[in-house]
Backbone as XML, in Angstrom:
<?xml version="1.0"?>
<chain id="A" units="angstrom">
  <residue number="1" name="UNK">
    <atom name="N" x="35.347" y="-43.818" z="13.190"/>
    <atom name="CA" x="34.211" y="-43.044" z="13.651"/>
    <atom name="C" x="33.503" y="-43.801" z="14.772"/>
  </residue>
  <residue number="2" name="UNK">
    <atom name="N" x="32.968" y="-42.832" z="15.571"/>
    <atom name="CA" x="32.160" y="-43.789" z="16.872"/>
    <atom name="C" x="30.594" y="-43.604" z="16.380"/>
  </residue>
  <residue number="3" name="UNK">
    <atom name="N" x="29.845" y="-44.783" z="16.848"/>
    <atom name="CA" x="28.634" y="-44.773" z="16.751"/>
    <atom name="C" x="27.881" y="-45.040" z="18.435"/>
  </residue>
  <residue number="4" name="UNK">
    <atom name="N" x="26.805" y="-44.411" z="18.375"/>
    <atom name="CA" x="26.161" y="-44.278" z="19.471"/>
    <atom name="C" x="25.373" y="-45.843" z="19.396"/>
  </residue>
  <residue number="5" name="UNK">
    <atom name="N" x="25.291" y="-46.798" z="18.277"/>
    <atom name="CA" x="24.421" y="-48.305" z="18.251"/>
    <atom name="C" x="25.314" y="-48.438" z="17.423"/>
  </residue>
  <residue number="6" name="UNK">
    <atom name="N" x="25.700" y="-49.983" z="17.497"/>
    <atom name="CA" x="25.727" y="-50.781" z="15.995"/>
    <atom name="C" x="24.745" y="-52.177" z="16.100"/>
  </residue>
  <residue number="7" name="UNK">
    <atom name="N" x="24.137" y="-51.968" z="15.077"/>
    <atom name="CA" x="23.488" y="-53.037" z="14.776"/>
    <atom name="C" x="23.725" y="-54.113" z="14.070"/>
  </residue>
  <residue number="8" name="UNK">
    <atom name="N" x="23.984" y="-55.770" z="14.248"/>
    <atom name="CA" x="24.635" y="-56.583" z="13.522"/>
    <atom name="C" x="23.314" y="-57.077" z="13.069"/>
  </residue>
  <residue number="9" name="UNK">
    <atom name="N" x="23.348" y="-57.174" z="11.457"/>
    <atom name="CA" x="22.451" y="-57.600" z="10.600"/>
    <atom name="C" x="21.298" y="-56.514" z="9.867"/>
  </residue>
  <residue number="10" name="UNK">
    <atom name="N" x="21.549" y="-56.734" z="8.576"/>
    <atom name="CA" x="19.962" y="-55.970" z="7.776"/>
    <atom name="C" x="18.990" y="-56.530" z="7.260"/>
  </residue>
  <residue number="11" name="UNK">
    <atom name="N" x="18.647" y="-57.351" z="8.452"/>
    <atom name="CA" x="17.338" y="-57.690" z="7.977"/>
    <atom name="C" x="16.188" y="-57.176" z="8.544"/>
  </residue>
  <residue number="12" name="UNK">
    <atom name="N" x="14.798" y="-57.143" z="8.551"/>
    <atom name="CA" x="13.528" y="-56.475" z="8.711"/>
    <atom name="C" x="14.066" y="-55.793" z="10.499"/>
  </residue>
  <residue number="13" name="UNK">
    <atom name="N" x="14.213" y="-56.612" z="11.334"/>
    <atom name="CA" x="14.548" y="-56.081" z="12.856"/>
    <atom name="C" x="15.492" y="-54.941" z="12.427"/>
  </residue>
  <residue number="14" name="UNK">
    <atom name="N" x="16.700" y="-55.395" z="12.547"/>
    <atom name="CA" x="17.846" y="-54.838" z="12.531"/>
    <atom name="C" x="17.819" y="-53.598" z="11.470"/>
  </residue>
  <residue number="15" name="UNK">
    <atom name="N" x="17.109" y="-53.373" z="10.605"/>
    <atom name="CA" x="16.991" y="-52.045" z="9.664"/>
    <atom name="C" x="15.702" y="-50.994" z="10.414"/>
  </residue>
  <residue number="16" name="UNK">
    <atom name="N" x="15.050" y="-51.533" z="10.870"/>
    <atom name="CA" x="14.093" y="-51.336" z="11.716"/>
    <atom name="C" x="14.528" y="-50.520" z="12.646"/>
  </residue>
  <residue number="17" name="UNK">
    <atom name="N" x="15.333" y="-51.336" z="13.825"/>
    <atom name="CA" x="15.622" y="-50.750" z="14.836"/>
    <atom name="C" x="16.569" y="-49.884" z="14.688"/>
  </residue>
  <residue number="18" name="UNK">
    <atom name="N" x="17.429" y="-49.949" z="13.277"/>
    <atom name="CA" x="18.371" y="-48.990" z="13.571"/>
    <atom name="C" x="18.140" y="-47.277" z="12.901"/>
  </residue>
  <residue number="19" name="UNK">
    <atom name="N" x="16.476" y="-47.436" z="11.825"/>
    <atom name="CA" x="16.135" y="-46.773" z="11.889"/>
    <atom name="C" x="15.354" y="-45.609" z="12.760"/>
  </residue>
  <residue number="20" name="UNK">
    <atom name="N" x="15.248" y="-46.512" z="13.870"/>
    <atom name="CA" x="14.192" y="-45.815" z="14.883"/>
    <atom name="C" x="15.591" y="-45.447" z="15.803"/>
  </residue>
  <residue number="21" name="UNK">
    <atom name="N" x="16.536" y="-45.881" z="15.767"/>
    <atom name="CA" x="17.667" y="-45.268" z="16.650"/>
    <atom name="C" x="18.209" y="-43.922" z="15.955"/>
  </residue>
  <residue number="22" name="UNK">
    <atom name="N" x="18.220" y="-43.943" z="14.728"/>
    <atom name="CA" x="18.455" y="-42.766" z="13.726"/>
    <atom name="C" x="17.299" y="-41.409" z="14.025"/>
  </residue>
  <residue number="23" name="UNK">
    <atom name="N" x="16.426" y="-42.097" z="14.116"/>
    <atom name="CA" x="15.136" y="-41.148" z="14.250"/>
    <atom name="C" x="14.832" y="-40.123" z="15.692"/>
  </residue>
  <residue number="24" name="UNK">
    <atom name="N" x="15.362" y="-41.464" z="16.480"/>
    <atom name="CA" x="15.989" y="-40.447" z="17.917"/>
    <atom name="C" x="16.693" y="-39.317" z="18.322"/>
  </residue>
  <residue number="25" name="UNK">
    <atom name="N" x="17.704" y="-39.248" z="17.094"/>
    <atom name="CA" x="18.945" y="-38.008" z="17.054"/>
    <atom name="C" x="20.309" y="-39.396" z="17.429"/>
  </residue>
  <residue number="26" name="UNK">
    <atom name="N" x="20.002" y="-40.307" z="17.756"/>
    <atom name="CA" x="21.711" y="-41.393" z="17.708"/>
    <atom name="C" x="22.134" y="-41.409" z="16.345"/>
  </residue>
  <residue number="27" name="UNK">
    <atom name="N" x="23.231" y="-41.767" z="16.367"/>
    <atom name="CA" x="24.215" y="-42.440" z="14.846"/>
    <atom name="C" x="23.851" y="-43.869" z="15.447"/>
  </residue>
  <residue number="28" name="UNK">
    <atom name="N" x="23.837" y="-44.330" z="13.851"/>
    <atom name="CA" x="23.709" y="-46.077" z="14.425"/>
    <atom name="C" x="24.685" y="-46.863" z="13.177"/>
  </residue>
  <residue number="29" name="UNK">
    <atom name="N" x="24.780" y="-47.367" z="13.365"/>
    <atom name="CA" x="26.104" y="-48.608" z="12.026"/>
    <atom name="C" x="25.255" y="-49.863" z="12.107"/>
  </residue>
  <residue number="30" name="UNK">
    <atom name="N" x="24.903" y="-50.219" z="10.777"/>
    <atom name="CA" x="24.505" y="-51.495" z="10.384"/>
    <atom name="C" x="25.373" y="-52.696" z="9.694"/>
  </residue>
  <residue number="31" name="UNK">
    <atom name="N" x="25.610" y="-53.250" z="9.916"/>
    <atom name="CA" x="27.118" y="-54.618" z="9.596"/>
    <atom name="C" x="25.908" y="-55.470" z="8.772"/>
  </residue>
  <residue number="32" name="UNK">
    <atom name="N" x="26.226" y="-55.782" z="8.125"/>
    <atom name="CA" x="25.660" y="-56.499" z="7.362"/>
    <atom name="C" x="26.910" y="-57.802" z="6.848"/>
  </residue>
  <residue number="33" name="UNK">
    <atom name="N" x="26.469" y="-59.000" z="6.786"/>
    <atom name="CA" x="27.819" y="-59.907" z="6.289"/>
    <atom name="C" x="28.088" y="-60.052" z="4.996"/>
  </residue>
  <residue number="34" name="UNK">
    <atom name="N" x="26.527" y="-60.264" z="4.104"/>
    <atom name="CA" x="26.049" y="-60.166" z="2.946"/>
    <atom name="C" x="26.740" y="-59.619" z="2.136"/>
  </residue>
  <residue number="35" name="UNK">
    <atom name="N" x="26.519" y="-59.930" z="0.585"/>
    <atom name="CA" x="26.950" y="-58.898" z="-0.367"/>
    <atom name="C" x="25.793" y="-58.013" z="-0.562"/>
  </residue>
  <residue number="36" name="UNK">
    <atom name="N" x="24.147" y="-58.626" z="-0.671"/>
    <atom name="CA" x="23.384" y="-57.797" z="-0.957"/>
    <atom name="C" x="22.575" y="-58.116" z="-0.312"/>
  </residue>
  <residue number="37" name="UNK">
    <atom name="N" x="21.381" y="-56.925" z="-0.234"/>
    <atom name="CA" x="20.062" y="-57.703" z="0.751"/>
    <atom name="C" x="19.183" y="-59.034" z="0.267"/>
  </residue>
  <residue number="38" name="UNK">
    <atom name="N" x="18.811" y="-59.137" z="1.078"/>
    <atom name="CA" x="17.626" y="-60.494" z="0.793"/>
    <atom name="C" x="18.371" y="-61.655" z="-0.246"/>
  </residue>
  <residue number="39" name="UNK">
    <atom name="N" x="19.178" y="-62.047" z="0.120"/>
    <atom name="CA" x="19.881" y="-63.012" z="-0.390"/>
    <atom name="C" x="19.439" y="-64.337" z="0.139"/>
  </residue>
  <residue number="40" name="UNK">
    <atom name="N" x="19.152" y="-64.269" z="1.493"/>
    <atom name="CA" x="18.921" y="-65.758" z="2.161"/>
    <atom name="C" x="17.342" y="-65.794" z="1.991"/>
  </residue>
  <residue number="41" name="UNK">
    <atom name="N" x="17.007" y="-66.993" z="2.178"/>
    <atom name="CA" x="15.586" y="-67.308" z="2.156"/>
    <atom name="C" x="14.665" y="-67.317" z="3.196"/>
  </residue>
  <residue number="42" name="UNK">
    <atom name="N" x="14.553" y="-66.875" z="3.771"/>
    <atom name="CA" x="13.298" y="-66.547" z="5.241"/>
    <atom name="C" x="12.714" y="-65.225" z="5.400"/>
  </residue>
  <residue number="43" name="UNK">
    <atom name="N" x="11.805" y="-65.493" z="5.585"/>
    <atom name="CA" x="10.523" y="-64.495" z="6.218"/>
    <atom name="C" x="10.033" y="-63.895" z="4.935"/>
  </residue>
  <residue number="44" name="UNK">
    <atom name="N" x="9.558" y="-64.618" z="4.111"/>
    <atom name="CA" x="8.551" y="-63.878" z="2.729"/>
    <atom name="C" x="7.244" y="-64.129" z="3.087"/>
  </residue>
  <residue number="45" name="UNK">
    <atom name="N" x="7.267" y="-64.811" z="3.573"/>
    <atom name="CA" x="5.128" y="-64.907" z="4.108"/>
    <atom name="C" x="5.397" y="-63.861" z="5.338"/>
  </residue>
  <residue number="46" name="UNK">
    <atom name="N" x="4.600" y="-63.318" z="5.462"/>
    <atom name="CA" x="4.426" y="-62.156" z="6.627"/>
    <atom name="C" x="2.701" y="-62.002" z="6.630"/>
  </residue>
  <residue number="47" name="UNK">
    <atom name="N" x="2.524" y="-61.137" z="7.856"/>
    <atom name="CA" x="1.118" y="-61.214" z="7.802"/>
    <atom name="C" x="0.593" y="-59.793" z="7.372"/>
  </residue>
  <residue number="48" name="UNK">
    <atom name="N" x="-0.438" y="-59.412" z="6.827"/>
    <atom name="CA" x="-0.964" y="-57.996" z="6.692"/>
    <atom name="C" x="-0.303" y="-56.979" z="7.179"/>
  </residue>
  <residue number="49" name="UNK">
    <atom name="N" x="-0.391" y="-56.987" z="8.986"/>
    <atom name="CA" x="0.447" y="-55.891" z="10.103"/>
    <atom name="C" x="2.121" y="-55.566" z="9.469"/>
  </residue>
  <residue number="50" name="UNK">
    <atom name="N" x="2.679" y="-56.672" z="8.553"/>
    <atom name="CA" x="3.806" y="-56.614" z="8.551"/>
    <atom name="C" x="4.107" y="-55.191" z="8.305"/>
  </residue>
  <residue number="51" name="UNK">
    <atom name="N" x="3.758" y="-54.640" z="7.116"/>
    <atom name="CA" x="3.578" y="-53.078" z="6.646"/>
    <atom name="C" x="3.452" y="-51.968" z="7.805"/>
  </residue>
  <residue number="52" name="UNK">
    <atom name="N" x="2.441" y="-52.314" z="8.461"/>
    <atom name="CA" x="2.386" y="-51.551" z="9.706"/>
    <atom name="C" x="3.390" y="-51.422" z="10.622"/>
  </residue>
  <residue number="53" name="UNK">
    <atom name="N" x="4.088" y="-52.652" z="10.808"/>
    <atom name="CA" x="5.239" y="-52.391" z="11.709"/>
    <atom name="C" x="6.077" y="-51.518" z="10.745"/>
  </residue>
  <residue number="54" name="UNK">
    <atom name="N" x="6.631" y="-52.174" z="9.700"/>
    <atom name="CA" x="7.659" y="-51.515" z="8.817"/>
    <atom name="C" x="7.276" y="-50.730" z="8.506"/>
  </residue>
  <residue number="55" name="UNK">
    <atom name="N" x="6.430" y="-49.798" z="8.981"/>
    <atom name="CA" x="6.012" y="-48.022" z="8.407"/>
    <atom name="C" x="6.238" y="-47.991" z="6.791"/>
  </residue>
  <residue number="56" name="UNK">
    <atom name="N" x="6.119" y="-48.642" z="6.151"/>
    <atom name="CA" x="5.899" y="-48.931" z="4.730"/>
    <atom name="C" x="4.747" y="-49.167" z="4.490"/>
  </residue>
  <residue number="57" name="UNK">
    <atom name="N" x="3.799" y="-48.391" z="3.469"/>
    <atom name="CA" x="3.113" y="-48.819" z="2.630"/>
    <atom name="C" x="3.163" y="-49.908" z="2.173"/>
  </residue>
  <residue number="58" name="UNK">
    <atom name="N" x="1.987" y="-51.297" z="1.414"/>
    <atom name="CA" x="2.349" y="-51.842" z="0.649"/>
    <atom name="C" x="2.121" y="-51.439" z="-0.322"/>
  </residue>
  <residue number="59" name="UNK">
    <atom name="N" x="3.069" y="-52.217" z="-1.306"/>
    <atom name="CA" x="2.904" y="-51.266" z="-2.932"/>
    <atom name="C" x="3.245" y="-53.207" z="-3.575"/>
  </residue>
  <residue number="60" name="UNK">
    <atom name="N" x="2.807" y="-52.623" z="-4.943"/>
    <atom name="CA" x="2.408" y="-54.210" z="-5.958"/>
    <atom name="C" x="4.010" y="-54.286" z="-5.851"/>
  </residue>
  <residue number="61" name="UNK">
    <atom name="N" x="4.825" y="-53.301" z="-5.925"/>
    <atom name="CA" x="6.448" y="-54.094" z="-6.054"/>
    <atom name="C" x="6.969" y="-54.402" z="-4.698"/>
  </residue>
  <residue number="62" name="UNK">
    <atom name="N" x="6.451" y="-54.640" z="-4.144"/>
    <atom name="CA" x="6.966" y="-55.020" z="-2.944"/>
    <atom name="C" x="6.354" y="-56.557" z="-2.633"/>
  </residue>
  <residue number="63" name="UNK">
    <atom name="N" x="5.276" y="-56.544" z="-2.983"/>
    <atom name="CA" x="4.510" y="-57.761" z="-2.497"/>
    <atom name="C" x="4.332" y="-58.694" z="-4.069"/>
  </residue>
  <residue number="64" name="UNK">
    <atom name="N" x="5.048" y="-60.099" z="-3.909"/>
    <atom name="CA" x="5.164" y="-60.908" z="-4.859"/>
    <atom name="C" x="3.481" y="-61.681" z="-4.561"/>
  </residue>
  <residue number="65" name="UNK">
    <atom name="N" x="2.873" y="-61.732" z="-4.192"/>
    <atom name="CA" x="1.343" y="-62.532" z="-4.055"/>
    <atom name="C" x="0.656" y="-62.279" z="-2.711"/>
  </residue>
  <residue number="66" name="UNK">
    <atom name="N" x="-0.861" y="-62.444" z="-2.422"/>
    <atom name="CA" x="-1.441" y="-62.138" z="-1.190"/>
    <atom name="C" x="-1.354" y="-63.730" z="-0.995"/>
  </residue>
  <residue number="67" name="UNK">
    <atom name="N" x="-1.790" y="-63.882" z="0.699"/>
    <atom name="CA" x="-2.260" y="-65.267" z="0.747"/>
    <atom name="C" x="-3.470" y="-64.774" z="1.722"/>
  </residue>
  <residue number="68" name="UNK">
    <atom name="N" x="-4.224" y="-65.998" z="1.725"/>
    <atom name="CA" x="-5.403" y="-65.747" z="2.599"/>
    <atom name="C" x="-5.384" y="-67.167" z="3.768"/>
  </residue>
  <residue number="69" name="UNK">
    <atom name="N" x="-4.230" y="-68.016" z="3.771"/>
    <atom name="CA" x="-3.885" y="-69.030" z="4.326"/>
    <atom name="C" x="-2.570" y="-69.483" z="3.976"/>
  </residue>
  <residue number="70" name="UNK">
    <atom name="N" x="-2.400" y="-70.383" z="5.311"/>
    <atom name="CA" x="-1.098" y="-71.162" z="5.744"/>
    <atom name="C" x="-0.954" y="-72.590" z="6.293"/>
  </residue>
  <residue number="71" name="UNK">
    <atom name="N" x="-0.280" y="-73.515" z="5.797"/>
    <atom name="CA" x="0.115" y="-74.638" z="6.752"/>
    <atom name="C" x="1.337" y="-74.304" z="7.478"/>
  </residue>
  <residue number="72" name="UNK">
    <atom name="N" x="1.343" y="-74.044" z="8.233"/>
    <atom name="CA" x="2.557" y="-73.807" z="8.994"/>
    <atom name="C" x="3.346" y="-75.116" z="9.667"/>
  </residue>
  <residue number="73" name="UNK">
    <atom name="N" x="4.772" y="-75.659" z="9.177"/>
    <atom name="CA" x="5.637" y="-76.869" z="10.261"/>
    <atom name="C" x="6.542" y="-76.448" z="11.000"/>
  </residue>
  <residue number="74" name="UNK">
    <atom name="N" x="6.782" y="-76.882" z="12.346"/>
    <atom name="CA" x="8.088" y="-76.735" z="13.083"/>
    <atom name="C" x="8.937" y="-77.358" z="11.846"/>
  </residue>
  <residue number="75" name="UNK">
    <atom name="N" x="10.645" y="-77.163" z="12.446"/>
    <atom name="CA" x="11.604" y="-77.653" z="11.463"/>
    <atom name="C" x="11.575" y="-78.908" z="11.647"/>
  </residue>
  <residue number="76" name="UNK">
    <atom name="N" x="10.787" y="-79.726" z="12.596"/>
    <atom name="CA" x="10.917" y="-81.272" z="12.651"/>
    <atom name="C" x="9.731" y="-81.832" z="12.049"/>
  </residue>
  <residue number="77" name="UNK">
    <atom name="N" x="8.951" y="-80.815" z="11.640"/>
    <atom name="CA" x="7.773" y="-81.302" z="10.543"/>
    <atom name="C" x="6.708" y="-82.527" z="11.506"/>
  </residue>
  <residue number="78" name="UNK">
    <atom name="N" x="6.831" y="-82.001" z="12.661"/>
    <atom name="CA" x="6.388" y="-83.401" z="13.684"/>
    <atom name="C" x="4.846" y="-82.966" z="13.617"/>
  </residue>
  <residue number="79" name="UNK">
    <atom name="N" x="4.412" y="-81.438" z="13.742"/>
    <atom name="CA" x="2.673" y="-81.120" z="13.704"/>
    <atom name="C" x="2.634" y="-79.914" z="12.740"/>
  </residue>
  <residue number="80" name="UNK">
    <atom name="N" x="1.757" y="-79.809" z="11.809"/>
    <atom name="CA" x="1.137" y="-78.737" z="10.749"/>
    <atom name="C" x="0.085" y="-78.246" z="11.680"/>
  </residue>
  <residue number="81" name="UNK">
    <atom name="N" x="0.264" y="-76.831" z="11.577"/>
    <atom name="CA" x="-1.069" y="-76.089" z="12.262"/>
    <atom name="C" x="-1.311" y="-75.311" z="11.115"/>
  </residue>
  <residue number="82" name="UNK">
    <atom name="N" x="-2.687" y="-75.287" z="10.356"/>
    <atom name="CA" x="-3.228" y="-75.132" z="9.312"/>
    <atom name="C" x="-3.870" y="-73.338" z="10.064"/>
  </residue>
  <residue number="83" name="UNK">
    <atom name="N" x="-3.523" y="-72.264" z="9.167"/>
    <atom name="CA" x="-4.014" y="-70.668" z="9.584"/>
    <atom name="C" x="-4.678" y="-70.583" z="8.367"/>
  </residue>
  <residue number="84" name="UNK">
    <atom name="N" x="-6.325" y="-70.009" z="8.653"/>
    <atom name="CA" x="-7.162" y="-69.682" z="8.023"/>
    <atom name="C" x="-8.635" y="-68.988" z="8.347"/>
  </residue>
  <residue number="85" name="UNK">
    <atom name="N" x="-8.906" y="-68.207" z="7.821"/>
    <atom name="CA" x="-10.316" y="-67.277" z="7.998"/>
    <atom name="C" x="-9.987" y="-66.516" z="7.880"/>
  </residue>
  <residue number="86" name="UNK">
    <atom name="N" x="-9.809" y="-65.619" z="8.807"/>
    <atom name="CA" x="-10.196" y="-63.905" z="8.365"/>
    <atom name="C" x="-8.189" y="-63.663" z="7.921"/>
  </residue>
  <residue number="87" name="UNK">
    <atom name="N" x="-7.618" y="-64.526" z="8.024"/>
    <atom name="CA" x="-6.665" y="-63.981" z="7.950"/>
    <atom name="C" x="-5.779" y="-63.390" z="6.618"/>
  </residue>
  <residue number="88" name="UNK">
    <atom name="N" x="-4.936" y="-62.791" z="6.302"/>
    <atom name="CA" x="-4.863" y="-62.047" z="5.246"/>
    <atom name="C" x="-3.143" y="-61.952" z="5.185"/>
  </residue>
  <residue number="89" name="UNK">
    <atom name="N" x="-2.339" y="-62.182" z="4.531"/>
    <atom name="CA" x="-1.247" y="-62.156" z="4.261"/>
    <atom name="C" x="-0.386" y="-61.559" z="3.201"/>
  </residue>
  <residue number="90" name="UNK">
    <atom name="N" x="1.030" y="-61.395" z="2.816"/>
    <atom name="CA" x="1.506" y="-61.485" z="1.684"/>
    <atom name="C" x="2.950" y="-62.467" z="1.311"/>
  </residue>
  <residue number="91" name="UNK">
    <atom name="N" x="3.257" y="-62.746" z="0.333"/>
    <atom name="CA" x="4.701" y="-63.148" z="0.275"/>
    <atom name="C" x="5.229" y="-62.176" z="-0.940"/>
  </residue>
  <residue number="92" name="UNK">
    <atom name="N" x="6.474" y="-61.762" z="0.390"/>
    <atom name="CA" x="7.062" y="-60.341" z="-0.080"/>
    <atom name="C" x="8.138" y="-60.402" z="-1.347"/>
  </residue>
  <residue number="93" name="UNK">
    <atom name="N" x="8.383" y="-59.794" z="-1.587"/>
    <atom name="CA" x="9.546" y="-59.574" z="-3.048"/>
    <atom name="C" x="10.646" y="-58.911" z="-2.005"/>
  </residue>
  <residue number="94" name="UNK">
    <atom name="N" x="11.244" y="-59.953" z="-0.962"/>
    <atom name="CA" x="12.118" y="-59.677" z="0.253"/>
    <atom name="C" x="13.452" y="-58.802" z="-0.118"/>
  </residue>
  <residue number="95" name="UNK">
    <atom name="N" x="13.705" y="-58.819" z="-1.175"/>
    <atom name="CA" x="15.035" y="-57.960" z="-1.660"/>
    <atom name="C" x="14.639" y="-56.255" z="-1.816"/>
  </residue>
  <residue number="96" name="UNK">
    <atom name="N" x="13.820" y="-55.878" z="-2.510"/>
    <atom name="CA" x="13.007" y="-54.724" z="-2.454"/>
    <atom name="C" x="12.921" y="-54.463" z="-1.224"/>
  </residue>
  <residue number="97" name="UNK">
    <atom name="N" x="11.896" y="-54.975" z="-0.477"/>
    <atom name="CA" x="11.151" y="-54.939" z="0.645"/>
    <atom name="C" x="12.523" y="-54.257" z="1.602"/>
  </residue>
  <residue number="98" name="UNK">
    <atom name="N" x="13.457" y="-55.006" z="1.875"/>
    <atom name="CA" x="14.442" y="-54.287" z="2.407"/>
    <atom name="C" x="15.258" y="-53.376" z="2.010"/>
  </residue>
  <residue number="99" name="UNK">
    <atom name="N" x="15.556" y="-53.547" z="1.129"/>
    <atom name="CA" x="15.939" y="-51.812" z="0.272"/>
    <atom name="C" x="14.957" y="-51.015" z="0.379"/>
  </residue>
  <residue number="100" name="UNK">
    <atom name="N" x="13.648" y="-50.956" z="1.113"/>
    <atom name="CA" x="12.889" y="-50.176" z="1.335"/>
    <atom name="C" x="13.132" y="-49.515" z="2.073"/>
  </residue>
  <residue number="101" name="UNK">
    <atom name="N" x="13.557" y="-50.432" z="3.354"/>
    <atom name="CA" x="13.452" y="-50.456" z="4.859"/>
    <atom name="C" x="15.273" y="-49.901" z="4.816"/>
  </residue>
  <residue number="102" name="UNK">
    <atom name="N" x="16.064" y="-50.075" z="4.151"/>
    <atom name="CA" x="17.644" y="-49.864" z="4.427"/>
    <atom name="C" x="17.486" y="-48.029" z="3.702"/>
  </residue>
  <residue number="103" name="UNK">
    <atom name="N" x="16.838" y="-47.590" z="2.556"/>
    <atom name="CA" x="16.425" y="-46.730" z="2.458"/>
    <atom name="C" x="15.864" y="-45.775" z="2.833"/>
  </residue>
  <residue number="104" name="UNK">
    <atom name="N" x="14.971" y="-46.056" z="3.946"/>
    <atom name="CA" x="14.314" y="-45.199" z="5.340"/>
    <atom name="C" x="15.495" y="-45.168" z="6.570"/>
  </residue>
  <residue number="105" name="UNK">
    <atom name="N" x="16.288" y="-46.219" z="6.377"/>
    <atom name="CA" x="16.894" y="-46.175" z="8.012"/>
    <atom name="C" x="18.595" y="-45.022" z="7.574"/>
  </residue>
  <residue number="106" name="UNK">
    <atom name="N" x="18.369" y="-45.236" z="5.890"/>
    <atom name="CA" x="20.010" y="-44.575" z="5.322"/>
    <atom name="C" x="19.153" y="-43.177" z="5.784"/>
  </residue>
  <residue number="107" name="UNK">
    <atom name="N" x="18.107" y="-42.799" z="5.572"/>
    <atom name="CA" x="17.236" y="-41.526" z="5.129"/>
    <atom name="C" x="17.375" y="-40.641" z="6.531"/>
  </residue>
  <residue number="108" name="UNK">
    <atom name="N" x="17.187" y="-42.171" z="7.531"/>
    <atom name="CA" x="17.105" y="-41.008" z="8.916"/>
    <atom name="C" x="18.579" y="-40.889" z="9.626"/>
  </residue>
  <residue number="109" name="UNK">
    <atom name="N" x="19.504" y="-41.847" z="8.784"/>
    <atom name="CA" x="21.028" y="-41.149" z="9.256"/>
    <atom name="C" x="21.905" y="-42.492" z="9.888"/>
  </residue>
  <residue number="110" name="UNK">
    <atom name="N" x="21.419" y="-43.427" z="9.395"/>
    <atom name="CA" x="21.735" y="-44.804" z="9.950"/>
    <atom name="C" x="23.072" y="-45.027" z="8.674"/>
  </residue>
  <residue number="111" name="UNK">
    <atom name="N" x="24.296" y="-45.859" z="8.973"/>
    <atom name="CA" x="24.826" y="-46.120" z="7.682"/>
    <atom name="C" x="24.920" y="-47.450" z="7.555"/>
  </residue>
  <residue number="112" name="UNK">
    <atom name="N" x="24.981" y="-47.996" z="6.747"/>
    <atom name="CA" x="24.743" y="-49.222" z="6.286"/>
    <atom name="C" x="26.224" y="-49.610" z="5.559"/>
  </residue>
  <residue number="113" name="UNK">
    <atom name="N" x="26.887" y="-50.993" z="6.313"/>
    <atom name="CA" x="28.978" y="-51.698" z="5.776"/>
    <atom name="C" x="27.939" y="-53.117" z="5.412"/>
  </residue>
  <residue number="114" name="UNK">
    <atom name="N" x="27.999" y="-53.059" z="4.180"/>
    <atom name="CA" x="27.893" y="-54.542" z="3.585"/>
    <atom name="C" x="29.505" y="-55.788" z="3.725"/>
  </residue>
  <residue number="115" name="UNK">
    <atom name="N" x="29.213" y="-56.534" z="3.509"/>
    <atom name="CA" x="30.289" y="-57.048" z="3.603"/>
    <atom name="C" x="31.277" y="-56.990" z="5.360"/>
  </residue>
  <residue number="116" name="UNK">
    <atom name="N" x="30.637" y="-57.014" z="6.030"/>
    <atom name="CA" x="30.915" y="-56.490" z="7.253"/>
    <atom name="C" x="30.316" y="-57.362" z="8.518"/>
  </residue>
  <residue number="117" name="UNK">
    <atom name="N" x="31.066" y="-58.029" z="9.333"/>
    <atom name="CA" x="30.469" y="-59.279" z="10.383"/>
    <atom name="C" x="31.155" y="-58.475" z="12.053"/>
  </residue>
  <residue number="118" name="UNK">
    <atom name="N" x="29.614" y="-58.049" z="12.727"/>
    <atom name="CA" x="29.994" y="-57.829" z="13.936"/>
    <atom name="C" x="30.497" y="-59.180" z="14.623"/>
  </residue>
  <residue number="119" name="UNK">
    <atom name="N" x="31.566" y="-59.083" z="14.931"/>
    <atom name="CA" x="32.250" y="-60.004" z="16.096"/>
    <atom name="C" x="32.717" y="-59.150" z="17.990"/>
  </residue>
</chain>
């Protein structure tokens, strides 16, 4: 079958964008390498907006805790920049969270090959 996009990867971007390519009237293919979503460990702190981008509601099963602060390190741990005040966060229950998002993008016509590495 031909697709008008393929998108390599399902994570928050890549389910994202290939939902909004679905939403256009394109076919889009999502490759995923994974066996299942949210398997790897990155991006569970997100900020408030995160929801907003991801046209998702938050809901209590989606969001494992709020935060209201951060120490943030580069990977060389060389400077901590400490985020705090008005700011407002969550750390997500990232496996859900994208079965949310792979659920909206299946919904608008996107298909989703697990086990599958664009080369």
């Amino acid at each position: 079958m031909e697709y008008d996009a393929v998108v390599v990867g399902a994570g928050p971007a890549g389910l994202m964008a290939a939902r909004k390519i679905a939403r256009k009237g394109f076919s889009a293919l999502i490759l995923e390498k994974e066996r299942d979503l949210g398997t790897r460990a990155c991006a569970e702190a997100v900020s408030s907006s995160a929801f907003e981008t991801a046209e998702i509601p938050p809901s209590s099963s989606l969001i494992s805790n709020t935060i209201h602060g951060a120490y943030v390190f580069p990977p060389d741990e060389s400077k901590m920049v400490k985020i705090s005040g008005e700011y407002r966060g969550y750390i997500l229950n990232k496996p859900l969270f994208l079965y949310a998002l792979a659920s909206e993008a299946a919904s608008a016509g996107s298909e989703i090959q697990m086990r599958s590495e664009g080369k």
